[in-house]
Coordinates of C-alpha atoms and ligand atoms in Angstrom, one line a residue:
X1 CA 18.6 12.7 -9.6
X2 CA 22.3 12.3 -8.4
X3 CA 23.2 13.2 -4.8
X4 CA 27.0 13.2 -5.1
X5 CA 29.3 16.2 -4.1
X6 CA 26.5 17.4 -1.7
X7 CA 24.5 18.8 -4.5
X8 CA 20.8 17.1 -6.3
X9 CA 21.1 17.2 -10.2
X10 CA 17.5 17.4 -11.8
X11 CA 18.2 17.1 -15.6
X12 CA 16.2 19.3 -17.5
X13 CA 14.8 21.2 -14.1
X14 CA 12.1 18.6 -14.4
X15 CA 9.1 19.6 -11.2
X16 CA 11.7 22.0 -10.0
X17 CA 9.9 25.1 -8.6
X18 CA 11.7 27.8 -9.2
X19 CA 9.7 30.6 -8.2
X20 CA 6.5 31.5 -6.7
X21 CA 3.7 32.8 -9.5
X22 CA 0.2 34.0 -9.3
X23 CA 0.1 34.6 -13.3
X24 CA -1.1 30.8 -14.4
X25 CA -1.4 27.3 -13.1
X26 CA -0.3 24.5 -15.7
X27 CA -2.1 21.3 -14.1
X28 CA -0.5 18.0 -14.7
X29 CA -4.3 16.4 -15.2
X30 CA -5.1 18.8 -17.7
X31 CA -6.1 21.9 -17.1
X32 CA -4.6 25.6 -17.4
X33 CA -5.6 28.4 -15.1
X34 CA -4.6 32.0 -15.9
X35 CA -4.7 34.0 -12.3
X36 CA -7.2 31.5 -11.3
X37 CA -9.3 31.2 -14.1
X38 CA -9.8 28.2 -15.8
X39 CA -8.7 28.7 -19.5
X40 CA -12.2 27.0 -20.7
X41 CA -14.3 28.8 -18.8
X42 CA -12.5 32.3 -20.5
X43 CA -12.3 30.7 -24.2
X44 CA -15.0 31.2 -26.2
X45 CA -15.9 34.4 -23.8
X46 CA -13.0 36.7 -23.9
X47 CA -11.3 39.1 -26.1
X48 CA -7.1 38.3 -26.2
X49 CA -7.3 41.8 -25.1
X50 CA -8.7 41.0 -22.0
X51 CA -6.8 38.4 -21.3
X52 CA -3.6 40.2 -22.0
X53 CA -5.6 42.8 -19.3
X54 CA -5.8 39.7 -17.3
X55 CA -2.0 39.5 -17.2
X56 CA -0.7 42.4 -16.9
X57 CA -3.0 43.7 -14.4
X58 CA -3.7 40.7 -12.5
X59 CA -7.4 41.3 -13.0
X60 CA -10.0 41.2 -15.4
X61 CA -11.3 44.9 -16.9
X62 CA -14.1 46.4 -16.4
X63 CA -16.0 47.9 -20.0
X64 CA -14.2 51.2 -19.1
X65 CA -11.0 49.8 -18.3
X66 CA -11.0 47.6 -20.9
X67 CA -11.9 50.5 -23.8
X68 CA -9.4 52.2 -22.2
X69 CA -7.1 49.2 -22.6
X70 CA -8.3 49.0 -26.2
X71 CA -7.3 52.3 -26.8
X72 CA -3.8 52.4 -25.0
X73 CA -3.0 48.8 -27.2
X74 CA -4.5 50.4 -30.6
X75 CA -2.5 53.6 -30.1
X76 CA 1.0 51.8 -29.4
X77 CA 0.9 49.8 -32.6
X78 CA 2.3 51.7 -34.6
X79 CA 6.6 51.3 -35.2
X80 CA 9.3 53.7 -35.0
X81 CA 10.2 54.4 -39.1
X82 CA 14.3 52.6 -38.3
X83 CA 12.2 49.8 -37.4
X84 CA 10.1 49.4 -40.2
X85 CA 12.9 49.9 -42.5
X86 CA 15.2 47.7 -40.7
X87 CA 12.4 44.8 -41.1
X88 CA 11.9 45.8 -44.6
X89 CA 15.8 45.6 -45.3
X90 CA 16.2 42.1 -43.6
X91 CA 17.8 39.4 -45.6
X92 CA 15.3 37.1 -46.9
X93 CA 17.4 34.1 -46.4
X94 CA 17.3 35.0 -42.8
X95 CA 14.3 32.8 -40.8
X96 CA 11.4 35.4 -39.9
X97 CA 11.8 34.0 -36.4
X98 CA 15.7 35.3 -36.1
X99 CA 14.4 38.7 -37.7
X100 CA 11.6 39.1 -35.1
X101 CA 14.0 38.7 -32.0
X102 CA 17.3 41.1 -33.8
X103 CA 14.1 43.5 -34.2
X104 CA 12.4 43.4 -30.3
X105 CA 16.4 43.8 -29.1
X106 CA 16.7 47.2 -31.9
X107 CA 13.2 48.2 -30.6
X108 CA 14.7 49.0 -27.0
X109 CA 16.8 51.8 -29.4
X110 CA 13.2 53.6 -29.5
X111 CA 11.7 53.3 -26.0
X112 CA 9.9 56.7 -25.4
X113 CA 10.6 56.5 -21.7
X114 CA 14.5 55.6 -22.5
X115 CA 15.9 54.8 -19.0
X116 CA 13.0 54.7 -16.5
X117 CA 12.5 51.6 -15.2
X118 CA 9.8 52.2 -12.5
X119 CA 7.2 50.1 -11.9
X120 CA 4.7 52.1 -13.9
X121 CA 7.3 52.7 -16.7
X122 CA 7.6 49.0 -16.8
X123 CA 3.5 48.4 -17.0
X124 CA 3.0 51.2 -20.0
X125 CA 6.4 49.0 -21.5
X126 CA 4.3 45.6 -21.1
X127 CA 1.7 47.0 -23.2
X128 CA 3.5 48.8 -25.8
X129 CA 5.6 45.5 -26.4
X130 CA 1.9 43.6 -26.5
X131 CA 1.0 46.2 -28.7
X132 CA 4.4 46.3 -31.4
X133 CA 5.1 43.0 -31.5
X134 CA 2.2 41.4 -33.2
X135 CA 2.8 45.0 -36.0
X136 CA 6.8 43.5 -36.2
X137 CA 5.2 40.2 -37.4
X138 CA 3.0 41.8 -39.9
X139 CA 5.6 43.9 -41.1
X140 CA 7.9 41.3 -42.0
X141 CA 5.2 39.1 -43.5
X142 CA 4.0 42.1 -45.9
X143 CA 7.3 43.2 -47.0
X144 CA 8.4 39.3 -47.5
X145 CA 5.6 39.4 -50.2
X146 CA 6.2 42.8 -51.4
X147 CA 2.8 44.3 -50.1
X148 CA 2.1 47.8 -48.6
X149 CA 2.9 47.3 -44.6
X150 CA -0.9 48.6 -43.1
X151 CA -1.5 51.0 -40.0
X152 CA -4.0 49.5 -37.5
X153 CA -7.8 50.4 -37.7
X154 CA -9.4 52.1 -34.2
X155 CA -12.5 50.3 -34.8
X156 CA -11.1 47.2 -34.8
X157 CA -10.5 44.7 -31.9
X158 CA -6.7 43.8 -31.4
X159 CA -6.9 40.3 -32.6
X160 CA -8.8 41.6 -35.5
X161 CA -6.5 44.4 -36.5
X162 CA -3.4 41.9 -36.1
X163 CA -5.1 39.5 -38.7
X164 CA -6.0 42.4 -41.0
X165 CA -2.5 44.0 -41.0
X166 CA -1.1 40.1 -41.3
X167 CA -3.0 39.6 -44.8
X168 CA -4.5 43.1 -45.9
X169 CA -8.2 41.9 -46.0
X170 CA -11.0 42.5 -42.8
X171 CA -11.2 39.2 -41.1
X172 CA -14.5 37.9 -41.6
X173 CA -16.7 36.7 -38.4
X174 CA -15.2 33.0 -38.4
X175 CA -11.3 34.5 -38.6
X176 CA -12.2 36.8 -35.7
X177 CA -13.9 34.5 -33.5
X178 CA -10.7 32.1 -34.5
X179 CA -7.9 34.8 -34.4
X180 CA -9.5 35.5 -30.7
X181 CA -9.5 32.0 -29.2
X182 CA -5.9 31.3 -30.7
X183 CA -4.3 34.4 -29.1
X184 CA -6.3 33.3 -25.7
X185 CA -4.8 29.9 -25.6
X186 CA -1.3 30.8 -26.3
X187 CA -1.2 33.9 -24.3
X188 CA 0.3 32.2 -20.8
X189 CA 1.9 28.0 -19.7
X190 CA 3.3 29.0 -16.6
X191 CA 7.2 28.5 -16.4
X192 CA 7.4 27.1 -19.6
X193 CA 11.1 27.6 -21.1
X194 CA 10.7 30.7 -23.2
X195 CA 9.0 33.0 -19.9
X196 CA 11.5 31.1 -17.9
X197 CA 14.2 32.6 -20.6
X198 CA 12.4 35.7 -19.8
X199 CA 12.5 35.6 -16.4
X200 CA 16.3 34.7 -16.0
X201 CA 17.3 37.8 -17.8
X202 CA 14.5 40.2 -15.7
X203 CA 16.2 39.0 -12.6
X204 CA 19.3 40.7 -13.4
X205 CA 17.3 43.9 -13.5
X206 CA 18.0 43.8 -16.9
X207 CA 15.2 45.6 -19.2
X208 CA 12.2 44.4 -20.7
X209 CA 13.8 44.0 -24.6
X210 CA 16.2 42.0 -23.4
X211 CA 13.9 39.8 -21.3
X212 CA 11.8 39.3 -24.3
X213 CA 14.3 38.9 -26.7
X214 CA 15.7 35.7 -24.7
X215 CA 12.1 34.1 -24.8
X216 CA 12.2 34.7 -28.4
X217 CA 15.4 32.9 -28.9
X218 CA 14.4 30.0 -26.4
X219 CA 10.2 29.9 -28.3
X220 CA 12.3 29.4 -31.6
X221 CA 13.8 26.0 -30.7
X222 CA 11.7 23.3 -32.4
X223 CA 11.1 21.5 -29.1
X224 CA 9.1 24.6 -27.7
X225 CA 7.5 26.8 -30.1
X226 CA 9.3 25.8 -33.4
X227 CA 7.2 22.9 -33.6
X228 CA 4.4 24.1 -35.0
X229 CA 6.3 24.7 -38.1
X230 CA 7.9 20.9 -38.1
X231 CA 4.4 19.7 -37.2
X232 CA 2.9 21.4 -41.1
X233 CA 6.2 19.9 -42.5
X234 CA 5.2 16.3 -41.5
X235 CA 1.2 17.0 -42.4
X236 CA 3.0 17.3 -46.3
X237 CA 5.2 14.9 -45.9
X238 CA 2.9 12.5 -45.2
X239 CA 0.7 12.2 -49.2
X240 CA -2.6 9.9 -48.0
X241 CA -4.2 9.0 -44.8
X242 CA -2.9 5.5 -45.7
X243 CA 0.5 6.5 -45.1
X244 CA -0.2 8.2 -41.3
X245 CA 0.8 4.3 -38.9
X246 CA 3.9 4.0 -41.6
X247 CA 5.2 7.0 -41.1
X248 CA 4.5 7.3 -37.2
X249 CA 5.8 4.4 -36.7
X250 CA 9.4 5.0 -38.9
X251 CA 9.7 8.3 -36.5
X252 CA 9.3 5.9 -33.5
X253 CA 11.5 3.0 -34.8
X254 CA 14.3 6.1 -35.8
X255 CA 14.0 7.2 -32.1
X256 CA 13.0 10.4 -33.5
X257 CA 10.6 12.6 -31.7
X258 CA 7.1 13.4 -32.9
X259 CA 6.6 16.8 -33.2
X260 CA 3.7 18.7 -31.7
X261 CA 3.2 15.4 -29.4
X262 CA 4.2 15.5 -25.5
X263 CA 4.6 17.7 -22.6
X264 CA 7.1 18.1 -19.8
X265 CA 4.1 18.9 -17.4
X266 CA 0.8 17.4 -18.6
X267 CA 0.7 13.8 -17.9
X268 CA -2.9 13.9 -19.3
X269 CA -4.5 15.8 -22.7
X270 CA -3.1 19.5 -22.6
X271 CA -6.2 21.5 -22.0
X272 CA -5.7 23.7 -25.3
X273 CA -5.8 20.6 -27.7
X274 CA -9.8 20.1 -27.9
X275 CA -10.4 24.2 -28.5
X276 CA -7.7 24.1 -31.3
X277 CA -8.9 20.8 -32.9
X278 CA -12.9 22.8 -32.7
X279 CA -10.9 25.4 -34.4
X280 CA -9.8 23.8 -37.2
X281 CA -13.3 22.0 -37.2
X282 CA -14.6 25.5 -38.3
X283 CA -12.7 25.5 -41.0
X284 CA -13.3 21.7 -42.1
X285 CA -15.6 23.2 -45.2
X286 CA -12.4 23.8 -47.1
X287 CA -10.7 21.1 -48.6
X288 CA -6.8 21.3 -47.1
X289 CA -8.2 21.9 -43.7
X290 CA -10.5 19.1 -44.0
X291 CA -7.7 16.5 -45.3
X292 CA -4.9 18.4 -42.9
X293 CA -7.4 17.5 -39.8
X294 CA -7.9 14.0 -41.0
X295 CA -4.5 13.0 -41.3
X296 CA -4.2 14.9 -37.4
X297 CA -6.6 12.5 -36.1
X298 CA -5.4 9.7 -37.6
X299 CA -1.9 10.8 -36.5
X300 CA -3.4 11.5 -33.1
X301 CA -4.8 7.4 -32.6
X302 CA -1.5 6.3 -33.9
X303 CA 0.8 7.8 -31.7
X304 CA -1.6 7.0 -28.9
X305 CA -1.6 3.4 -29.2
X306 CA 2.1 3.3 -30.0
X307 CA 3.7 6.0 -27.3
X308 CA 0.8 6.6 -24.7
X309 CA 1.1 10.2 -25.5
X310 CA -1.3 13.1 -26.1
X311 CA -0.6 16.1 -28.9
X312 CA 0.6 19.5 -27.7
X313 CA -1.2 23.0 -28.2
X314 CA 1.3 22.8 -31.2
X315 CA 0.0 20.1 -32.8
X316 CA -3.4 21.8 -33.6
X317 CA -2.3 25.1 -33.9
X318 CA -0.3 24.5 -37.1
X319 CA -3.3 23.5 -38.9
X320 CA -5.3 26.7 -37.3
X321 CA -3.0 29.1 -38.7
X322 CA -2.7 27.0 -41.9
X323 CA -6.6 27.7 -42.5
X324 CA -6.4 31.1 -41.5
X325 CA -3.6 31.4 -45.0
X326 CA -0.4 31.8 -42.5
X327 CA 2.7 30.3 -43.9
X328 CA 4.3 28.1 -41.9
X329 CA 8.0 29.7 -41.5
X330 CA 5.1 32.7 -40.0
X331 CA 3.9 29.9 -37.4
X332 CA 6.3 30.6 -34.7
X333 CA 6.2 34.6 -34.6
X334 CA 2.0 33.8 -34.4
X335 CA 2.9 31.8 -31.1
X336 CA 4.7 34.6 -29.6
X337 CA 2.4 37.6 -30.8
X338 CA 0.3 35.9 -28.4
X339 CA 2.7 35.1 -25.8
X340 CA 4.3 37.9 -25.4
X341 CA 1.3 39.1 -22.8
X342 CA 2.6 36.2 -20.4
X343 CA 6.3 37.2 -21.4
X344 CA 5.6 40.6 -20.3
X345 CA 3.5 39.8 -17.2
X346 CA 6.2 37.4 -16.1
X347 CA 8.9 39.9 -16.5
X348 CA 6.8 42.6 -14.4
X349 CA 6.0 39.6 -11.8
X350 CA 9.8 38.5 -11.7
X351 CA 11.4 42.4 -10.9
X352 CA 8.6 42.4 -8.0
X353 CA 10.3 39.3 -6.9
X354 CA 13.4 40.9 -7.2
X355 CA 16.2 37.7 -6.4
X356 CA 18.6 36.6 -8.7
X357 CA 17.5 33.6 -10.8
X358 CA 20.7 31.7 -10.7
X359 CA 21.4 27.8 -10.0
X360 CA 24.5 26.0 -9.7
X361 CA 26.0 23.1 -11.3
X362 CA 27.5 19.8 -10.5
X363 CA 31.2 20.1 -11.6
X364 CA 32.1 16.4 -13.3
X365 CA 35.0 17.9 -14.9
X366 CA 38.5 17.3 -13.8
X367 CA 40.7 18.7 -11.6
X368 CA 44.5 19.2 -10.6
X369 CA 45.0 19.2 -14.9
X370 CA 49.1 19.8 -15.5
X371 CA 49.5 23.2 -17.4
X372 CA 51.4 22.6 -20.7
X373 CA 52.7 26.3 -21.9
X374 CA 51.4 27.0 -25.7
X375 CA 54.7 26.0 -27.4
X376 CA 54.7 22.5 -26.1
X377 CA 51.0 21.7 -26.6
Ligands
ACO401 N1 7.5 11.7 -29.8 C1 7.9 10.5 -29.4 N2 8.1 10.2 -28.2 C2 8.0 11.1 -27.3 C3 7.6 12.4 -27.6 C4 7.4 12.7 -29.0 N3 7.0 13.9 -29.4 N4 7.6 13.2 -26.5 C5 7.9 12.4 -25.5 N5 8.1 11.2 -26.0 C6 8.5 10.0 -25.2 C7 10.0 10.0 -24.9 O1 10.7 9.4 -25.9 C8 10.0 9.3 -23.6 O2 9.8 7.9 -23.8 P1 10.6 6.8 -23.1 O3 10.2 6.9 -21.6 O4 10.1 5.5 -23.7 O5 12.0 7.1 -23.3 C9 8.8 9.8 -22.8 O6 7.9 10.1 -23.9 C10 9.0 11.0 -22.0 O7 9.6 12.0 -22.8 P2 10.6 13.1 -22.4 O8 11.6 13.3 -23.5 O9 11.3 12.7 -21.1 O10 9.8 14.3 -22.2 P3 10.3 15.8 -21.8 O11 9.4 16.3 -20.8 O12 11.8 15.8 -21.6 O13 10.1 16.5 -23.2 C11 9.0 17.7 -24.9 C12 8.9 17.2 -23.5 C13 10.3 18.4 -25.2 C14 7.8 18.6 -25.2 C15 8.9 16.4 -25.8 O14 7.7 15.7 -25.6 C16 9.1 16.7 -27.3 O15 10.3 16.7 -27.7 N6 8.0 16.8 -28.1 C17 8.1 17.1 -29.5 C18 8.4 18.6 -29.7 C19 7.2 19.4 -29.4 O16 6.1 19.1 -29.8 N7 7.4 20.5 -28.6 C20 6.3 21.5 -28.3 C21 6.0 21.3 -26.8 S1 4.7 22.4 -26.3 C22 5.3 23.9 -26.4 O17 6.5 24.1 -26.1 C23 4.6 25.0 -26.9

């Protein structure tokens, strides 16, 4: 921190508060609280659609609100036709990520309640974009492989239905019970950069799309959300177990980071890590999962003995999706299909706030420059 010119420079807004939040806690020993309950106490209990309930509403549903809920989520699903052809027309050479946040910002086009931007205009919003933004992933992954693009199924759970419309077959037990616990765990972290993103752009009283689509932008970078996908590009990098303290160690001697290991805010194990790693434990029957995990362990010892530091809920999750037959350019748009719940509840939390989310700088440039006109520069 530098104290010249009367004003405190904290690179990287590193344990800067920038707002007060009663949506989740991140805890620096380890543990992640969404509106005051702890994430392991929800896990293996809850639907993602009650936690994206949870959210929203600040509380937990009751069976009627929650079918209800169901209901409300099931029913929004479904795209307006421009979008579904607009997806279908993308360029394949564009990244799915890129395609996702072009599509939320075209979405806004197609808002049945156009320009109302009450406070119960904005909730309905919250769940319709909880709702379409999970179908935007499908539809881009089925039209990528030239499959039929699939309407959701009212008997279905939302978790389940994403998974079925993802890969065209109904998830069996396992995939639900995984599909479920993934979505939990990714669906809030507190000010982390992408809901910050989000939040920056709601305090203009700008609209929800445009929120969203600046956390999409900011999840995409490979030190938030993109690295998942680098993480499943060093798993096939790296051939045998033998090669795991070889290659960590060339990373570390390169100075380059390790992806899917470290955290700006946990100084001890993130919270999510043991609940993905049982994850991809259920899946350990088949072989890639089973090799893919032993390599992550071996991985996981190495770059604690070397760098003192713990993996990430990215680290994990790549092999999760991985098993469940997601390609990893997909991994990314999985994170925020989850996300977007916290996105959303963040948004609605930041207009309630109502201020300006704006911080200054420290000016090192120069002053007093000479101005040279154009023809003798
Ligand atoms: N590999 C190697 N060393 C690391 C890593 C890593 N992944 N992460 C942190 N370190 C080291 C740093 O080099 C530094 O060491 P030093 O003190 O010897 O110089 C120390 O740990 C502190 O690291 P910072 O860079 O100060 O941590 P910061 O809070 O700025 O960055 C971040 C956090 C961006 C997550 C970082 O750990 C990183 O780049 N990780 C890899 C990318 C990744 O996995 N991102 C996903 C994060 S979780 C999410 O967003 C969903």
């Amino acid at each position: 921190m530098s104290e010249e010119d009367g004003k405190a420079v904290v690179r990287g807004l590193r344990d800067v508060a920038a707002a007060e939040s009663r949506i989740s806690y991140v805890d620096p020993n380890g543990a992640l609280y969404y509106l005051g309950y702890n994430i392991d106490d929800l896990v293996e209990r809850v639907t993602y659609s009650e936690v994206a309930y949870l959210l929203v509403h600040q509380k937990l549903p009751n069976q009627q609100e929650l079918d209800k809920f169901r209901i409300e989520l099931v029913s929004e699903m479904k795209l307006p036709d421009p979008i579904v052809e607009s997806i279908k027309a993308a360029s394949l050479n564009c990244p799915p990520m890129d395609v996702l946040r072009t599509e939320v910002s075209h979405l806004g086009e197609y808002d049945p309640e156009g320009r109302d931007f009450s406070a119960a205009a904005n909730t309905r919003r919250a769940s319709r974009l909880i709702a379409q933004l999970p179908t935007m992933v499908a539809t881009l992954y089925r039209s990528r492989r030239y499959q039929p693009i699939l309407a959701p199924r009212r008997k279905f759970d939302f978790a389940q239905n994403f998974l079925y419309m993802l890969k065209g077959a109904i998830p069996n037990e396992k995939e639900t019970k995984v599909m479920q616990r993934f979505m939990v765990l990714h669906a809030d972290h507190g000010f982390n950069a992408s809901t910050f993103a989000a939040r920056v752009t709601a305090s203009t009283n700008s609209d929800m799309y445009s929120a969203v689509t600046s956390a999409i932008g900011t999840l995409k970078g490979p030190l938030h959300g993109g690295a998942s996908e680098k993480v499943m590009e060093m798993l096939d990098d790296i051939y045998l177990e033998e090669e795991v303290e070889e290659y960590v160690q060339g990373l570390l001697d390169d100075k380059k980071k390790i992806m899917g290991f470290g955290h700006r805010v946990y100084k001890a194990q993130d919270p999510r890590t043991k609940h993905l790693r049982g994850i991809v434990e259920d899946f350990c029957h088949s072989f890639r999962t089973s090799d893919l995990y032993d390599k992550c362990k071996m991985i996981e010892n190495v770059v604690y003995e070397r760098k003192k530091i713990y993996p990430n809920v990215d680290f994990y999750a790549a092999v999760a999706m991985d098993a469940l037959g997601i390609s990893k350019e997909f991994f990314p748009l999985f994170f925020a299909s989850s996300r977007i719940s916290g996105w959303v509840a963040h948004v609605l939390e930041q207009y309630e706030d109502a201020v300006l989310l704006r911080p200054s700088s420290k000016y090192v440039g120069e002053f007093g420059r000479p101005f040279i006109p154009l023809e003798n520069r």
